[in-house]
Short mmCIF file of C-alpha atoms in Angstrom, two decimals:
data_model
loop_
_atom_site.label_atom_id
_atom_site.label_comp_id
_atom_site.label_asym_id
_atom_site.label_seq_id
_atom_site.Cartn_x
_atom_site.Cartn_y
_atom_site.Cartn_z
CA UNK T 766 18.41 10.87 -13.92
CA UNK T 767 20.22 10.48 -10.33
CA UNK T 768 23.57 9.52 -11.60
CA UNK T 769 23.19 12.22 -14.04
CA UNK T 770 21.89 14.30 -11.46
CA UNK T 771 24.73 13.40 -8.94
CA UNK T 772 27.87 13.29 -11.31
CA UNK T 773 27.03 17.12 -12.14
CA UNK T 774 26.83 18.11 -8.56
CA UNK T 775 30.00 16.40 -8.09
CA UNK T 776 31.72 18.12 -10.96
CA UNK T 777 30.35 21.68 -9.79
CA UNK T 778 27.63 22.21 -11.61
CA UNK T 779 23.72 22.82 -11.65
CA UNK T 780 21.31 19.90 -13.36
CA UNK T 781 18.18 19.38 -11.94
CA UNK T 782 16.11 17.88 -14.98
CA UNK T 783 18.60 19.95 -17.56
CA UNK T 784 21.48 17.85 -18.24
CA UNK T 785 24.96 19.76 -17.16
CA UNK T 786 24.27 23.04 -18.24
CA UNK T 787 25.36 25.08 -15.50
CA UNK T 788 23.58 28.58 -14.67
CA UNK T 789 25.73 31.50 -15.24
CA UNK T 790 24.96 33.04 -11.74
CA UNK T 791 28.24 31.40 -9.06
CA UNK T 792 25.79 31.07 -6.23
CA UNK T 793 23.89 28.64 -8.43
CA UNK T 794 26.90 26.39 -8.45
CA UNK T 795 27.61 24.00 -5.73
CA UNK T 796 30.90 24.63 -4.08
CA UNK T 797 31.22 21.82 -1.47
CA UNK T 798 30.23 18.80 -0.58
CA UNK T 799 27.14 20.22 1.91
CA UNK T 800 26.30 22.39 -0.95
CA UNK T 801 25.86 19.57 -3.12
CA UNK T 802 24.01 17.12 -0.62
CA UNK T 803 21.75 20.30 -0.70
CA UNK T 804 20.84 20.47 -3.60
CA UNK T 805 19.95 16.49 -4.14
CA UNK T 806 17.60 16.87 -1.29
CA UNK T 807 15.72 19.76 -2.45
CA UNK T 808 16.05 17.91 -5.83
CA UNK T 809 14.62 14.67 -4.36
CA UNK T 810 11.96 16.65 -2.27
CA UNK T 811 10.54 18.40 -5.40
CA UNK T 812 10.20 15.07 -7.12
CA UNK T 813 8.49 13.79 -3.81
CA UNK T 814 6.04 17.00 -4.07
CA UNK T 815 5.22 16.61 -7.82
CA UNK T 816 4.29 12.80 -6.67
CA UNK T 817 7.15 11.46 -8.71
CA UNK T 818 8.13 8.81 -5.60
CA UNK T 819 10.03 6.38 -7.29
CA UNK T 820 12.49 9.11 -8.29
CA UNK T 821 12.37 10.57 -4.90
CA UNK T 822 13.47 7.39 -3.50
CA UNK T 823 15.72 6.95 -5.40
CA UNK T 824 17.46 10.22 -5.08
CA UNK T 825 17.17 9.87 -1.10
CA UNK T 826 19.07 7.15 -1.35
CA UNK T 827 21.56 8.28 -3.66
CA UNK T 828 22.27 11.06 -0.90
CA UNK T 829 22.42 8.69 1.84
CA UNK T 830 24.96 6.56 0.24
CA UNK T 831 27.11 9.42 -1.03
CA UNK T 832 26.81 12.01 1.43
CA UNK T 833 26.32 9.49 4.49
CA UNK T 834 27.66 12.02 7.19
CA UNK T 835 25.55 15.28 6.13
CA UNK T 836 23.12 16.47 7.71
CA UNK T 837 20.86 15.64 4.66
CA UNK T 838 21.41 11.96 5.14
CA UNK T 839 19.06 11.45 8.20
CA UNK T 840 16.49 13.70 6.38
CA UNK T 841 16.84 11.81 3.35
CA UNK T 842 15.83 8.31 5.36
CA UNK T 843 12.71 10.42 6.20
CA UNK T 844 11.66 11.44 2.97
CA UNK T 845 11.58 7.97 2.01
CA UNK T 846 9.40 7.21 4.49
CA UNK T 847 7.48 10.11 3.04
CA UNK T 848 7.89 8.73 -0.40
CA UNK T 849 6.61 4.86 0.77
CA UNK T 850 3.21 7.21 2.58
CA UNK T 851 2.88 8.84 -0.24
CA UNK T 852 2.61 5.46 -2.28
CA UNK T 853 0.42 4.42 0.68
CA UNK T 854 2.79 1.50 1.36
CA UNK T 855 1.76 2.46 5.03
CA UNK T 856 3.71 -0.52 6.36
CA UNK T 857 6.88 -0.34 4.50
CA UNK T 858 6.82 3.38 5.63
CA UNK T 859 6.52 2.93 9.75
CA UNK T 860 9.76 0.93 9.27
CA UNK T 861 11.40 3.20 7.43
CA UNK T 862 10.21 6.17 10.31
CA UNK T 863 10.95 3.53 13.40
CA UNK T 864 14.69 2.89 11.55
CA UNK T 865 15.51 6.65 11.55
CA UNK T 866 14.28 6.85 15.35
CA UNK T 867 16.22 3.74 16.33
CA UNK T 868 19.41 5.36 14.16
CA UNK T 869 18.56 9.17 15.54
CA UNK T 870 16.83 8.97 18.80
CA UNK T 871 18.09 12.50 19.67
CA UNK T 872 17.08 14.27 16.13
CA UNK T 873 15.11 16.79 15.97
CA UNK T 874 12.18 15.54 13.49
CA UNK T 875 11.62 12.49 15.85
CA UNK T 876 8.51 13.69 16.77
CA UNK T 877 7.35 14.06 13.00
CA UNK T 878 8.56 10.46 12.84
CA UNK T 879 7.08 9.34 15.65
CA UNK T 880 3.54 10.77 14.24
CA UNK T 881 4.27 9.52 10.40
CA UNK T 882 4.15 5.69 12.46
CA UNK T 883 0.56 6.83 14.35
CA UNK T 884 -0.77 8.34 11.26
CA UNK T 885 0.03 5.14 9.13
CA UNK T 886 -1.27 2.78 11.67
CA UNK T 887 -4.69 5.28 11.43
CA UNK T 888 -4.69 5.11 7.61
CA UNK T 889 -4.54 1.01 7.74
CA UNK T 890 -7.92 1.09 9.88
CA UNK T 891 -10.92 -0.59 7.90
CA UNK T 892 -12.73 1.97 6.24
CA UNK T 893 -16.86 2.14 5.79
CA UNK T 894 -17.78 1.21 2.59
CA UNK T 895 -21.70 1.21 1.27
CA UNK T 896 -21.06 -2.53 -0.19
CA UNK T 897 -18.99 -3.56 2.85
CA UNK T 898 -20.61 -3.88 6.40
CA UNK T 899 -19.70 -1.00 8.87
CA UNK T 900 -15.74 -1.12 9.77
CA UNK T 901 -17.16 -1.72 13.50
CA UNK T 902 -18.75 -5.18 12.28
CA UNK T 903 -15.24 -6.48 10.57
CA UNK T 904 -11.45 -7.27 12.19
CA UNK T 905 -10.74 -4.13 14.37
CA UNK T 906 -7.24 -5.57 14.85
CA UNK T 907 -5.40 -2.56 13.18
CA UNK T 908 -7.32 -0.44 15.00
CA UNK T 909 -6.32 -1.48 17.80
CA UNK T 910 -2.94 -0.79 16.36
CA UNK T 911 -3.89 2.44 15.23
CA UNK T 912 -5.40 3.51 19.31
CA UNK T 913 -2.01 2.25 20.40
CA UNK T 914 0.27 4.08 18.18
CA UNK T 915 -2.06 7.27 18.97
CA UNK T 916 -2.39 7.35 22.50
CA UNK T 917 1.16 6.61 22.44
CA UNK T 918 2.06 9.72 20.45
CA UNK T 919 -0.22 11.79 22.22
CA UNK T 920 1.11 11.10 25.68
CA UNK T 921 4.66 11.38 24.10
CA UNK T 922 4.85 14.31 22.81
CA UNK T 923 1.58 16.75 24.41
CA UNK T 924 3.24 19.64 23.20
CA UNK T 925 3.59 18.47 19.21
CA UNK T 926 2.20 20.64 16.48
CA UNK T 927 0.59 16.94 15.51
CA UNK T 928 -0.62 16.42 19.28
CA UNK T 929 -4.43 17.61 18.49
CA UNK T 930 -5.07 15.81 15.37
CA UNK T 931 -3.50 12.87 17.32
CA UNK T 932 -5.97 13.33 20.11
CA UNK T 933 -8.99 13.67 17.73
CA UNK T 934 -7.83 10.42 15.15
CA UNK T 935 -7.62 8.69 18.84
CA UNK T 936 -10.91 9.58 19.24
CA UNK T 937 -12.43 8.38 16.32
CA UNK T 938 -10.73 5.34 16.46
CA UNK T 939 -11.79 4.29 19.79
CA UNK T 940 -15.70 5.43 18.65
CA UNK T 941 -14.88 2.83 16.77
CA UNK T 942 -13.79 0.13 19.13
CA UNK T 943 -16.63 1.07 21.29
CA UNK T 944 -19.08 0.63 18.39
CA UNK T 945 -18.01 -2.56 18.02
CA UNK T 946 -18.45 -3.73 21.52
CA UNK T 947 -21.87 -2.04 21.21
CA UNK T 948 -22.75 -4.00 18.17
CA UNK T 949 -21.52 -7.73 19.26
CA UNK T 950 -23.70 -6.90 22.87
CA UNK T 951 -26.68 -6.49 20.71
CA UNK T 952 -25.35 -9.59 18.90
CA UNK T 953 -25.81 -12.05 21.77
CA UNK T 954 -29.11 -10.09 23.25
CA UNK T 955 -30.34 -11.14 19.91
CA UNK T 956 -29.68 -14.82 20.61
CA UNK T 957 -30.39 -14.77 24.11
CA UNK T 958 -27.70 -14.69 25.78
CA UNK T 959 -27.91 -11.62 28.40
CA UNK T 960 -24.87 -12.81 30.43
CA UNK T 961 -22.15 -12.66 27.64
CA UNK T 962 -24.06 -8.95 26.12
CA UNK T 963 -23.69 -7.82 30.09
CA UNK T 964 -20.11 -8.70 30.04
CA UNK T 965 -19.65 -6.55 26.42
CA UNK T 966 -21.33 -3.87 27.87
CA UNK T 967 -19.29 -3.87 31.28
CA UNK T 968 -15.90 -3.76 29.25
CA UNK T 969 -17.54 -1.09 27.02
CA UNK T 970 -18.26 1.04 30.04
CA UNK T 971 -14.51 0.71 31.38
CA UNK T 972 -13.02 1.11 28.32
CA UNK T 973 -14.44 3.28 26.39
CA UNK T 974 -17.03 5.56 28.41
CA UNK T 975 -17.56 9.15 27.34
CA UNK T 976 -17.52 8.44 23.68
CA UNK T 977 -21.06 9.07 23.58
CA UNK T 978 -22.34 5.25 23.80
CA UNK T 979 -22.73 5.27 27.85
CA UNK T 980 -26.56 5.93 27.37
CA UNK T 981 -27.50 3.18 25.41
CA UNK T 982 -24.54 0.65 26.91
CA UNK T 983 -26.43 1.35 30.65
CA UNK T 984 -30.00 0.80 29.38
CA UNK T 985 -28.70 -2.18 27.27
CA UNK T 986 -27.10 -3.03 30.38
CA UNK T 987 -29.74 -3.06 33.14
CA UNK T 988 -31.85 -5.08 30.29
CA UNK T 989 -29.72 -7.94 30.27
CA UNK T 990 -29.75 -7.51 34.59
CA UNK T 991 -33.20 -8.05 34.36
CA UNK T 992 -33.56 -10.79 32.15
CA UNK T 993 -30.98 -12.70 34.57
CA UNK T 994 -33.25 -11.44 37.72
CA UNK T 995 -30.36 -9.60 39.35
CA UNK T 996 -33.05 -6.13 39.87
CA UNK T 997 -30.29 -4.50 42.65
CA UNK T 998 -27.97 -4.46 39.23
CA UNK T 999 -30.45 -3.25 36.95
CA UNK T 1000 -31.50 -0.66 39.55
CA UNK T 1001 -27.85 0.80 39.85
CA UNK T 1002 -27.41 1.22 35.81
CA UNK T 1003 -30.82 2.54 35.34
CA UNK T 1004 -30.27 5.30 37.71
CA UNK T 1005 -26.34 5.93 36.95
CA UNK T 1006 -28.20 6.45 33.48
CA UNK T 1007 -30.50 9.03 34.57
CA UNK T 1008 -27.77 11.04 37.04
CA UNK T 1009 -25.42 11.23 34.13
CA UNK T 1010 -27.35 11.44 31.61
CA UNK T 1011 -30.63 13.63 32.61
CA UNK T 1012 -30.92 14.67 29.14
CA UNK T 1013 -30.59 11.23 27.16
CA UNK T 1014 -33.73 9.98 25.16
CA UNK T 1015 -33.34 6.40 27.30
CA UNK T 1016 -33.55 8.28 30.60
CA UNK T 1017 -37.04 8.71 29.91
CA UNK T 1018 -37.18 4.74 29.39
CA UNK T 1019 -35.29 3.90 32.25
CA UNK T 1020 -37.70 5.73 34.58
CA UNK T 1021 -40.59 3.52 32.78
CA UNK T 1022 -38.63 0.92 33.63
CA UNK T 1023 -37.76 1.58 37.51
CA UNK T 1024 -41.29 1.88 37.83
CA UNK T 1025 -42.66 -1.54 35.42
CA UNK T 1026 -39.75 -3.76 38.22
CA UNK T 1027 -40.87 -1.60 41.13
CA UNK T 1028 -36.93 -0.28 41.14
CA UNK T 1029 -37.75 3.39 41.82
CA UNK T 1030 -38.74 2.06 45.75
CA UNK T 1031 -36.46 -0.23 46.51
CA UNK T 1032 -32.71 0.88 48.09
#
């Protein structure tokens, strides 16, 4: 179908999915080279929107090797890309986006690049699945990728039409992080071990504080304070938890418990 495809356009006439036939209307016709780079990417792109990507690909690269210095060549690198996201070949696709940015650092869809490589790092995070244990209890390696790649694009490019679904995904995907920090904490208070849970929760706390976790991390927090005996600690967390977080169910529990260690009249 390309060489078909790209033999007509050559010769001057019109065959997208019809053989040669030309159309009778001139402005149909391809007159020079641009014309016909034209119409092989909008040929290629309307495969890549009917889902036909192995086409698509194939017609992007047709372009890019025949038409090499139009301005359809660098767009054609990017719908591959496209094409390899579209197959969800996630990784195969941020090297085709990181080529073009490396080959076109001053284009104008590097930013759309730029956010393909974020958005494919996101779409490579664990998912939850019922039979599967929550994505914060498995590898979080990718996404740690995936927070990189983000924040990265969203301090970038602030201004992006992609900048607020970048900030949200970066969002989520720290929630995530900071769920897992939650969870192994809880992991070592379970087998006794209040010193390493205290040390999860600190890096929590610095890391990943306002993600709606600080309430439970400072209560979990003082706990493992008190079950080393250092009270002046405990004290400070239980009370950060009620200034900052008045309206928390735990604040209610950390006043019981200011009061059970005789915290609320000491300092």
């Amino acid at each position: 179908m390309v060489r078909i495809l790209l033999g007509c356009l050559l010769l001057g006439g019109v065959a997208v999915g019809s053989g040669c036939a030309s159309d009778s209307g001139a402005s149909a016709q391809p007159r020079t080279f641009a014309d016909a780079a034209e119409r092989l990417y909008q040929a290629a792109q309307t495969d890549l929107k009917k889902g036909n990507t192995l086409e698509a690909i194939s017609q992007f690269n047709a372009l890019r090797n025949t038409f090499p210095y139009s301005k359809y060549a660098p767009l054609a690198e990017l719908g591959i890309g496209d094409a390899y996201f579209a197959q969800e070949s996630y990784a195969t696709a941020v090297q085709q986006y990181r080529s073009f940015v490396q080959l076109h650092p001053s284009h104008a869809k590097v930013a759309y690049a730029q956010w393909r490589v974020a958005d494919a790092f996101y779409q490579l995070m664990p998912e939850d699945w019922w039979l599967l244990p929550p994505a914060y209890e498995r590898n979080l390696r990718k996404t740690e990728d995936a927070v990189r790649e983000l924040d990265r694009f969203a301090k970038a490019y602030p201004q992006s039409e992609y900048a607020a679904e970048a900030n949200k995904r970066l969002g989520i995907a720290r929630r995530r992080l900071a769920d897992h920090e939650l969870y192994v904490a809880k992991f070592y208070f379970e087998r006794d071990n209040p010193k390493a849970a205290g040390m999860r929760l600190r890096y929590l706390l610095k890391n990943y504080s306002g993600l709606g976790l600080d309430p439970q991390a400072l209560f979990l927090l003082a706990r493992s304070y008190i079950e080393l005996g250092e009270l002046p600690r405990a004290q400070t967390a239980l009370n950060d938890l009620i200034k900052y977080h008045p309206n928390s169910d735990l604040a209610g529990k950390a006043r019981d418990y200011l009061r059970r260690y005789n915290l609320d009249k000491k300092g």
